[in-house]
Structure formats: C-alpha cells, structure tokens
Amino acid sequence: MPELPEVEVSRQGLIPHLCGQRLLGAVVRTPRLRHEIPVVLTSRLAGLRLDAIGRRGKYLLLDCESRAGGGWLVLHLGMSGSLRLVPPDTPAQRHDHVDLIFAQTVLRLRDPRRFGALLWHEGSPVESHPMLAGLGIEPLAAAFDGDWLYAATRRRHGPIKPLLMDSRLVVGIGNIYAAESLFRAGISPLRRADRISRVRYRVLAQAIRATLEAAIAAGGSSVRDYVHSDGGTGCFQLSCAVYDRGGEPCPSCGKPVRVTRQAGRSTYYCPRCQR
DNA sequence: CGTTACCCCTGGAGGC
DNA sequence: TGCCTCCAGGGGTAAC
C-alpha cells in the first residue's frame, strides 16, 4: 500500500505516541523480510529512548538515541506492510513479524508479502546507510521543481512514468501517484522524458507536489483511526482519477481510460487528455 | 550509462 | 467446491 503519503501519514501519526518513549525491547517472529532482520535488535534496543521519527523516501527512520550510543531503525513497508499501535500483550496474528515494545504500547509491523525491511544502523549518519545513500531528491523539498526535473532528464530516452518511479532520481512516487500526477499534468506516461519541455516539467513538478500533499492531507484526517484501531484501514488514498480505472470514462473528457504495461507495472492514462 | 527483466512473497479475484 | 492463472500500492540486483 504505502507510497510517500502513506508513509508520511504513518510517521505523523506515530510521533505523538512514541517520541520520547523508551523501548523495553523487541520481538522478532520472522527471521527475514526482504533482508535478514538483525538478531541484535531483541537485546540492543532495550533501554533506548525513541527521540525522533524521520522519513527518507518511503523509509521511516527511528532515531533511537543515535547521538548517545544508540542507533537507527530503518524501516520500509514494501508492498503490503503496515504499522499499528496495540496495547501490550495483544496476541499477534498471522504476518505480524515484529513488535517494538514500549512501556505503554507496542508498535507492531505486519507485512504479508514480506517485501518490507527492518534494518539497524549505528556508528555513522543514517543517510550513509547503503539503502539510503543512493536515493534521489525528495519531491516535497523546495529544490524539487520543474527546472530540476528538466535538468535531470536530459539524457533519459525512456518513458517518463517509470522514471518518476525510480527512487534513484526522485523518491516516494509509486505506481498510483505516478499515474495520478501525470494525469493532473496532462502528460502521457509514454512520452520520452527528454522530449518534455521545461514548461511542462514545471507543470509536472507542481502536479506531483499537489497530488502528494493532497494525499497526505486526506490521510491526516484519519490518523486517529489508524493509530487507535488495530484493524487499521491503511487506505488513506483519495479517489483516483485514472489509477485502477481501466475502461472507465476519463473524469475530464469521458474517453475510456487506457491501460498498458511499463517496466512490469500497470499504467493507466487518458489518451486524449495526456499528451 | 540508461533501461529492462527478474526475483523476493502471500492473498484475493475471476475463469473453468 | 476446488484448482488454476493472473494481478497487486516496491525495489534491489543482474543483465542487456
């Protein structure tokens, strides 16, 4: 489920409940997700205070007293991961792989497909972690604009949509928000990246920003539900204009939304509104 | 160097 | 009812 907005909403929802709280330990029920889960976690975390929760792309970064001999939990939700806060001693269900135990509550990671990741980093700035070091620009950062996109795509012959989803270029944009942003900008997902004008990249950068911010705002309204229910919806998304609407009328012109496949992923777009 | 293919894994939907 | 195939919001890595 999670693209950047869902991860950001999770981050904002967890902060008031967890920051400043001290970890009692961790329970790891599954030896590996995408990677091995460090065995050290079960003992290493005990006594550390969670100082802050950051985000880099779709990674959540839990600062566990990193400046005082602790380290960082680096968490990725993959395709099917979700986080929830449950009372202590709540029985774990299928696919509940990891618990981070606090005095008052338990942060529980569920991930049926196990494409997620939980890593531990200490001894150097978390940005230098191998999973983070090669990541691209944050799409909500001030530096991300049409001029940046234009400059970054000069030698890119491939279609724009898979490029938007390439985290080495720009982070956080997954299959849904790539489709929705391109629709909003009126740009075809099939268009070669180096054949999009500077002016249209300005429109696209603004569309990406607006789409992500709207999704975050929409998710924000359900943060309370997410945090307190243990059957969290995990479904923060706004209704989509084109994503998953193949064959349905384009909300703008009525022509059927077209579906194709790019780099192994489904792509939805309006062939009339998007050029 | 840029781009694509494959793989990791489970579960739900739909065809037969 | 069961069994099969295909699809799914990600991304690291190998190969072209």
XYZ file of C-alpha atoms (C1' of nucleotides) in Angstrom:
307
model
C 0.000 0.000 0.000
C 2.427 2.596 1.060
C 3.772 5.296 -1.170
C 5.230 8.504 0.219
C 1.940 9.935 1.546
C 1.041 6.777 3.436
C 4.491 6.588 4.971
C 4.364 10.256 5.914
C 0.921 9.887 7.453
C 2.174 6.917 9.452
C 5.130 8.970 10.625
C 2.952 11.864 11.733
C 0.542 9.520 13.437
C 3.231 7.715 15.388
C 5.211 10.730 16.572
C 2.867 11.934 19.347
C 2.523 8.413 20.708
C 6.097 7.229 20.580
C 8.618 10.065 20.585
C 10.283 10.391 23.966
C 9.168 6.898 24.952
C 11.738 4.351 25.994
C 11.996 0.961 24.329
C 11.813 -2.108 26.517
C 12.867 -4.426 23.728
C 11.666 -6.091 20.574
C 10.111 -9.349 19.479
C 11.076 -10.769 16.117
C 8.852 -13.631 14.969
C 10.118 -13.900 11.408
C 13.798 -14.293 10.604
C 13.751 -12.323 7.381
C 11.634 -9.956 5.339
C 13.355 -8.609 2.236
C 16.560 -8.904 4.258
C 17.551 -10.676 7.417
C 16.175 -8.955 10.478
C 19.166 -8.194 12.705
C 19.164 -10.584 15.639
C 20.799 -7.861 17.683
C 17.528 -5.939 17.805
C 15.926 -8.015 20.515
C 18.592 -7.034 23.023
C 20.164 -3.911 21.521
C 17.040 -1.770 21.719
C 16.258 -2.281 25.393
C 16.591 0.953 27.337
C 16.967 3.225 24.318
C 14.680 6.223 24.007
C 12.979 6.928 20.691
C 13.981 10.515 20.058
C 12.503 11.204 16.634
C 10.886 9.617 13.625
C 12.125 10.820 10.260
C 11.435 9.799 6.724
C 13.580 9.426 3.617
C 11.539 8.470 0.593
C 9.450 5.512 1.702
C 11.808 4.650 4.545
C 10.911 5.509 8.126
C 13.922 6.373 10.274
C 13.546 5.795 14.000
C 16.212 7.643 15.938
C 16.943 5.504 18.993
C 19.336 7.773 20.874
C 21.669 7.737 17.903
C 23.757 10.574 19.379
C 24.223 8.810 22.684
C 25.478 5.383 21.781
C 22.285 4.131 20.185
C 21.388 3.915 16.529
C 18.675 3.974 13.914
C 15.898 1.623 12.976
C 15.453 1.827 9.236
C 12.009 0.599 8.243
C 10.420 0.033 4.850
C 6.854 -1.194 4.406
C 7.349 -2.719 0.994
C 4.190 -3.531 -0.909
C 1.988 -4.812 1.880
C 3.466 -3.577 5.142
C 1.541 -1.722 7.800
C 2.177 -0.405 11.284
C -0.205 -0.242 14.162
C -0.120 0.587 17.829
C -1.634 -2.080 20.030
C -1.900 -2.489 23.802
C 0.760 -4.620 25.484
C 0.112 -8.365 25.340
C -2.174 -8.124 22.322
C -1.936 -11.534 20.623
C -0.049 -11.460 17.363
C -1.827 -12.519 14.213
C -0.587 -14.074 11.029
C 2.091 -11.930 9.340
C 2.745 -9.865 12.470
C 6.521 -10.145 12.158
C 7.991 -7.652 14.601
C 6.956 -5.859 17.786
C 8.783 -2.860 19.174
C 7.884 -2.867 22.848
C 7.334 0.376 24.729
C 6.091 0.704 28.286
C 2.564 1.748 27.360
C 2.183 0.372 23.868
C 3.532 -1.913 21.182
C 4.409 -0.848 17.654
C 3.575 -3.856 15.507
C 4.763 -4.489 11.956
C 2.556 -6.608 9.728
C 3.626 -7.473 6.199
C 2.003 -10.431 4.411
C 4.228 -10.344 1.346
C 7.384 -9.641 3.317
C 8.781 -7.198 0.797
C 9.400 -4.778 3.638
C 12.615 -4.303 5.538
C 13.740 -3.594 9.066
C 17.391 -2.716 9.468
C 19.630 -1.393 12.208
C 22.258 1.292 11.673
C 24.736 2.831 14.061
C 28.109 4.494 14.071
C 27.637 6.936 11.213
C 24.931 9.278 9.922
C 21.885 7.279 8.885
C 21.986 8.924 5.460
C 25.101 6.882 4.755
C 23.233 3.601 5.132
C 23.610 1.600 1.890
C 19.840 1.557 1.351
C 19.633 5.329 1.674
C 22.859 6.617 0.222
C 21.799 6.358 -3.417
C 18.331 7.829 -3.070
C 17.219 10.776 -5.170
C 15.580 14.070 -4.354
C 12.579 14.432 -2.051
C 9.604 15.557 -4.147
C 8.315 17.799 -1.356
C 11.662 19.544 -0.899
C 11.956 23.124 -2.094
C 14.685 22.170 -4.548
C 12.360 19.843 -6.431
C 10.805 21.854 -9.238
C 10.371 21.835 -12.985
C 13.832 23.135 -13.647
C 15.348 20.374 -11.537
C 13.306 17.738 -13.381
C 14.228 19.213 -16.735
C 17.933 19.145 -15.942
C 17.738 15.620 -14.537
C 16.108 14.162 -17.639
C 18.323 15.462 -20.433
C 19.804 12.078 -21.281
C 16.772 9.999 -20.471
C 15.387 8.373 -23.586
C 12.876 6.157 -21.806
C 9.276 6.997 -20.955
C 8.617 9.453 -18.146
C 6.450 7.246 -15.951
C 8.973 4.549 -14.982
C 11.453 7.349 -14.425
C 9.168 9.055 -11.908
C 9.064 5.752 -10.035
C 12.857 5.402 -9.955
C 13.918 6.207 -6.404
C 17.460 6.949 -7.502
C 16.070 10.003 -9.275
C 13.172 11.071 -7.076
C 11.859 9.178 -4.065
C 8.406 8.282 -2.858
C 6.405 8.243 -6.090
C 4.889 4.819 -6.648
C 2.564 3.416 -9.263
C -0.547 5.239 -8.067
C 0.877 8.710 -7.635
C 2.931 8.490 -10.817
C -0.275 7.849 -12.744
C -2.269 10.492 -10.924
C 0.431 13.151 -11.182
C 0.875 12.600 -14.904
C -2.865 12.811 -15.400
C -3.022 16.034 -13.456
C -0.183 17.439 -15.541
C -1.687 16.289 -18.839
C 1.462 14.384 -19.773
C 1.394 10.935 -21.340
C 3.199 8.287 -19.274
C 4.623 7.009 -22.563
C 6.314 10.264 -23.524
C 10.095 10.190 -23.660
C 11.494 12.071 -20.700
C 13.929 14.081 -22.788
C 11.131 15.253 -25.053
C 9.149 17.085 -22.405
C 9.577 20.855 -22.349
C 10.805 22.844 -19.391
C 7.422 24.492 -19.089
C 5.641 21.138 -18.981
C 8.101 19.894 -16.354
C 7.141 22.874 -14.231
C 3.527 21.770 -14.521
C 4.516 18.207 -13.696
C 6.562 19.126 -10.634
C 3.660 21.156 -9.327
C 1.247 18.301 -10.084
C 3.415 15.850 -8.168
C 3.626 18.183 -5.212
C -0.098 18.873 -5.190
C -1.016 15.201 -5.555
C 1.242 14.089 -2.718
C 0.204 16.909 -0.431
C -3.480 16.273 -1.029
C -2.998 12.599 -0.214
C -1.128 13.439 2.965
C -3.852 15.873 3.979
C -6.531 13.264 3.316
C -4.627 10.655 5.299
C -4.060 13.081 8.097
C -7.758 13.228 8.778
C -7.797 9.505 9.535
C -4.646 9.362 11.594
C -6.600 8.976 14.784
C -8.437 5.949 13.465
C -5.243 4.475 12.189
C -3.441 4.802 15.471
C -6.145 3.546 17.755
C -7.766 0.803 15.783
C -5.899 -2.426 15.486
C -7.650 -3.180 12.250
C -6.261 -0.060 10.673
C -7.528 0.699 7.244
C -4.181 1.571 5.762
C -6.311 3.056 2.995
C -5.674 6.766 3.000
C -5.818 7.375 -0.676
C -8.097 9.861 -2.308
C -10.276 8.579 -5.056
C -8.119 8.228 -8.122
C -8.787 9.855 -11.468
C -7.208 7.140 -13.610
C -5.363 4.620 -11.449
C -7.136 1.241 -11.469
C -9.857 2.683 -13.687
C -9.085 0.984 -16.979
C -12.025 1.273 -19.362
C -13.878 3.758 -17.187
C -14.542 7.238 -18.580
C -11.866 9.847 -18.040
C -13.204 12.244 -15.400
C -12.190 15.136 -17.620
C -13.187 14.175 -21.176
C -15.097 10.915 -20.873
C -12.870 8.892 -23.171
C -12.115 5.437 -21.715
C -9.037 5.248 -19.515
C -6.401 3.157 -21.225
C -4.255 0.508 -19.535
C -0.842 -0.555 -20.663
C 2.262 -2.007 -19.112
C 5.582 -0.281 -18.480
C 8.600 -1.879 -16.827
C 6.403 -4.620 -15.446
C 3.846 -2.283 -13.887
C 0.345 -1.354 -14.986
C -0.035 2.156 -16.336
C -3.368 3.979 -16.522
C -3.875 7.165 -18.521
C -6.267 9.120 -20.680
C -5.087 9.038 -24.303
C -6.919 12.295 -25.062
C -6.060 14.440 -22.030
C -2.493 13.229 -21.693
C -0.020 14.002 -24.442
C 25.403 4.862 -18.584
C 20.414 4.093 -19.189
C 16.823 0.780 -19.305
C 14.506 -3.548 -18.630
C 13.769 -8.253 -16.590
C 13.593 -10.966 -12.825
C 13.009 -12.120 -8.209
C 11.526 -11.961 -3.422
C 6.267 -13.468 -1.095
C 1.190 -14.019 0.096
C -3.570 -13.316 -0.897
C -7.562 -12.020 -3.484
C -10.263 -12.147 -7.780
C -12.023 -14.405 -11.526
C -12.273 -18.269 -15.029
C -13.393 -23.079 -15.614
C -16.213 -26.719 -4.179
C -11.567 -26.740 -5.893
C -7.878 -25.562 -8.886
C -5.641 -22.658 -11.917
C -3.863 -18.194 -13.572
C -3.105 -13.548 -13.056
C -2.622 -9.491 -10.547
C -1.173 -6.344 -6.606
C 0.470 0.485 -3.855
C 8.300 -1.875 -4.045
C 12.853 -2.129 -5.075
C 17.484 -4.358 -5.248
C 20.252 -6.563 -8.461
C 21.729 -8.709 -12.715
C 21.815 -8.454 -17.456
C 21.253 -6.236 -21.869
